[in-house]
Amino acid sequence: MARRGAELPPTARMAWSRSIADAVIAAASAGGIGAALSCVIMIIAALGGASDALQPIGLGILAVSAVVAALFSALLGPALAAVNLARIRMYLGAAPGAAPLRNAVEFRGQASSSPLFPLQVTLVCVAGAGALAAIVSGILWAQEPDAVYRDVTLSSAALVVLTVLGVLVCRGITRNRVAPVLADLPVGSVGQRDAEETILPDTRENRRLLAARARRTSTPLDNARSVAGWCLAAVVVGVGATARLGHDPAWSWLAIATAVLAAACVVALIALHLARWTQLTRLPGVLRGSPTEVEQERGRSLTRDLRGQMLATMTLWSLAAFASMGLVLGEDVVATSSGRTLGLLGILVLWVAGLSLLTWLRVRLERLGPLLREEFGYDVPVRTASGDSSPGLV
């Protein structure tokens, strides 16, 4: 795609809400991944006969990851609602039909006519969980009168009432305060259409074309990351499989070797991730020189690639923090409960500080995005009806 002209720049509210939403998505994703990995660790430990050593660590990671995943999944609805409201404010006052607005809608999607819907979904889910807790505790209270069952039942019922009231308040705000603002937005900027994409018929030829473009725009670094990831998965399984042999002095070298290989794979993945950052940040300089056709294709999806890389960095940082917290919660990691508490607080502070820095960098990227798309062009993502995708036009 050739240069497409100017794009409506994001407001400060848009940049921050979108960046915070990405941080929430990353934390929730890391929590889900951590919970799954902890289950895998405990299964491998049981099969390898090392459940006494690895199961406490797995349970610690599972506890931290489950709590974080539940908390940030609940925050996802408010975060997306904030993005929808910021998008409305961003489009308000733009010139109808002008290229800046058209390009912004192409990349960000239309302003939602029901911007608080994600928040309402979250409230409904919380109300459902509260109702289930109230029913279960109410049955137990009826069978055995106890102050704990009574308090849980009444608290859960109050939570249901509050969340239902919250849903009604959201509907009232949408009808009385948001609807008049939506009526003032430019024509074509309001609707339910998300970011623009092209959907091709699900045919063998289209899948072949998308796969060919993916191979053409991939780099050796992408292939190395895939190999390192698969090697790490294989080595983790090997660590669990050889854990029982590690108790035998004759086979202890094998357990040590697999553990060293796992650490080497982790270091390699971190190095490749940083190398990917270097590759993406150097691409604008290459594009301003004498780029090849493939490099021009990569430039037209640069801002999406940068956002995906930032999201992956947030997820990996959160996953490392949750795994460290799970390790601290393990039975034999620290000697005292005070040491365990200090360790958890220290990791929590580091995680919050790192995630805040990454969110700030994400804001900078959000503000820089329109300039990059204006200079290097932008290709609408293409996918088939079954989901096979490519980051740009073939």
PDB file of N, CA and C in Angstrom, residues 273-288 302 305-306 309-310 365 368 372 376:
ATOM      1  N   HIS A 273      14.393 -12.533  22.181  1.00  0.00           N
ATOM      2  CA  HIS A 273      13.350 -11.515  22.359  1.00  0.00           C
ATOM      3  C   HIS A 273      13.940 -10.112  22.291  1.00  0.00           C
ATOM      4  N   LEU A 274      15.079  -9.913  22.945  1.00  0.00           N
ATOM      5  CA  LEU A 274      15.743  -8.614  22.877  1.00  0.00           C
ATOM      6  C   LEU A 274      16.252  -8.319  21.464  1.00  0.00           C
ATOM      7  N   ALA A 275      16.723  -9.363  20.783  1.00  0.00           N
ATOM      8  CA  ALA A 275      17.177  -9.168  19.404  1.00  0.00           C
ATOM      9  C   ALA A 275      16.018  -8.771  18.497  1.00  0.00           C
ATOM     10  N   ARG A 276      14.842  -9.303  18.769  1.00  0.00           N
ATOM     11  CA  ARG A 276      13.662  -8.919  17.992  1.00  0.00           C
ATOM     12  C   ARG A 276      13.340  -7.444  18.191  1.00  0.00           C
ATOM     13  N   TRP A 277      13.487  -6.952  19.435  1.00  0.00           N
ATOM     14  CA  TRP A 277      13.290  -5.530  19.695  1.00  0.00           C
ATOM     15  C   TRP A 277      14.278  -4.693  18.874  1.00  0.00           C
ATOM     16  N   THR A 278      15.543  -5.125  18.865  1.00  0.00           N
ATOM     17  CA  THR A 278      16.556  -4.402  18.094  1.00  0.00           C
ATOM     18  C   THR A 278      16.212  -4.397  16.610  1.00  0.00           C
ATOM     19  N   GLN A 279      15.750  -5.526  16.119  1.00  0.00           N
ATOM     20  CA  GLN A 279      15.399  -5.627  14.701  1.00  0.00           C
ATOM     21  C   GLN A 279      14.261  -4.686  14.339  1.00  0.00           C
ATOM     22  N   LEU A 280      13.239  -4.602  15.190  1.00  0.00           N
ATOM     23  CA  LEU A 280      12.090  -3.747  14.890  1.00  0.00           C
ATOM     24  C   LEU A 280      12.450  -2.263  15.005  1.00  0.00           C
ATOM     25  N   THR A 281      13.256  -1.907  16.000  1.00  0.00           N
ATOM     26  CA  THR A 281      13.588  -0.490  16.171  1.00  0.00           C
ATOM     27  C   THR A 281      14.554   0.013  15.096  1.00  0.00           C
ATOM     28  N   ARG A 282      15.300  -0.895  14.484  1.00  0.00           N
ATOM     29  CA  ARG A 282      16.205  -0.491  13.407  1.00  0.00           C
ATOM     30  C   ARG A 282      15.518  -0.429  12.050  1.00  0.00           C
ATOM     31  N   LEU A 283      14.325  -1.026  11.951  1.00  0.00           N
ATOM     32  CA  LEU A 283      13.644  -1.078  10.667  1.00  0.00           C
ATOM     33  C   LEU A 283      13.335   0.303  10.092  1.00  0.00           C
ATOM     34  N   PRO A 284      12.893   1.299  10.889  1.00  0.00           N
ATOM     35  CA  PRO A 284      12.648   2.619  10.288  1.00  0.00           C
ATOM     36  C   PRO A 284      13.869   3.197   9.585  1.00  0.00           C
ATOM     37  N   GLY A 285      15.063   3.015  10.162  1.00  0.00           N
ATOM     38  CA  GLY A 285      16.260   3.499   9.496  1.00  0.00           C
ATOM     39  C   GLY A 285      16.511   2.805   8.178  1.00  0.00           C
ATOM     40  N   VAL A 286      16.239   1.506   8.140  1.00  0.00           N
ATOM     41  CA  VAL A 286      16.395   0.758   6.889  1.00  0.00           C
ATOM     42  C   VAL A 286      15.394   1.247   5.851  1.00  0.00           C
ATOM     43  N   LEU A 287      14.171   1.505   6.279  1.00  0.00           N
ATOM     44  CA  LEU A 287      13.131   1.929   5.340  1.00  0.00           C
ATOM     45  C   LEU A 287      13.406   3.323   4.783  1.00  0.00           C
ATOM     46  N   ARG A 288      14.112   4.144   5.526  1.00  0.00           N
ATOM     47  CA  ARG A 288      14.437   5.480   5.030  1.00  0.00           C
ATOM     48  C   ARG A 288      15.631   5.471   4.081  1.00  0.00           C
ATOM     49  N   LEU A 302       4.670  -2.495  10.683  1.00  0.00           N
ATOM     50  CA  LEU A 302       5.609  -2.227  11.771  1.00  0.00           C
ATOM     51  C   LEU A 302       4.905  -1.910  13.083  1.00  0.00           C
ATOM     52  N   ASP A 305       3.457  -4.965  14.650  1.00  0.00           N
ATOM     53  CA  ASP A 305       4.518  -5.821  15.184  1.00  0.00           C
ATOM     54  C   ASP A 305       5.087  -5.261  16.480  1.00  0.00           C
ATOM     55  N   LEU A 306       5.248  -3.933  16.544  1.00  0.00           N
ATOM     56  CA  LEU A 306       5.752  -3.319  17.769  1.00  0.00           C
ATOM     57  C   LEU A 306       4.774  -3.499  18.923  1.00  0.00           C
ATOM     58  N   GLN A 309       5.004  -7.073  20.053  1.00  0.00           N
ATOM     59  CA  GLN A 309       6.237  -7.294  20.802  1.00  0.00           C
ATOM     60  C   GLN A 309       6.138  -6.714  22.202  1.00  0.00           C
ATOM     61  N   MET A 310       5.535  -5.527  22.328  1.00  0.00           N
ATOM     62  CA  MET A 310       5.363  -4.925  23.649  1.00  0.00           C
ATOM     63  C   MET A 310       4.424  -5.771  24.513  1.00  0.00           C
ATOM     64  N   LEU A 365       4.699   4.557  22.232  1.00  0.00           N
ATOM     65  CA  LEU A 365       4.502   3.853  20.960  1.00  0.00           C
ATOM     66  C   LEU A 365       3.144   4.193  20.349  1.00  0.00           C
ATOM     67  N   LEU A 368       3.375   7.491  18.713  1.00  0.00           N
ATOM     68  CA  LEU A 368       4.259   7.484  17.554  1.00  0.00           C
ATOM     69  C   LEU A 368       3.648   6.735  16.370  1.00  0.00           C
ATOM     70  N   LEU A 372       4.371   6.770  12.057  1.00  0.00           N
ATOM     71  CA  LEU A 372       5.008   5.650  11.350  1.00  0.00           C
ATOM     72  C   LEU A 372       4.126   5.129  10.230  1.00  0.00           C
ATOM     73  N   PHE A 376       5.431   5.154   6.388  1.00  0.00           N
ATOM     74  CA  PHE A 376       5.778   3.885   5.764  1.00  0.00           C
ATOM     75  C   PHE A 376       4.583   3.151   5.166  1.00  0.00           C
TER      76      PHE A 376
END
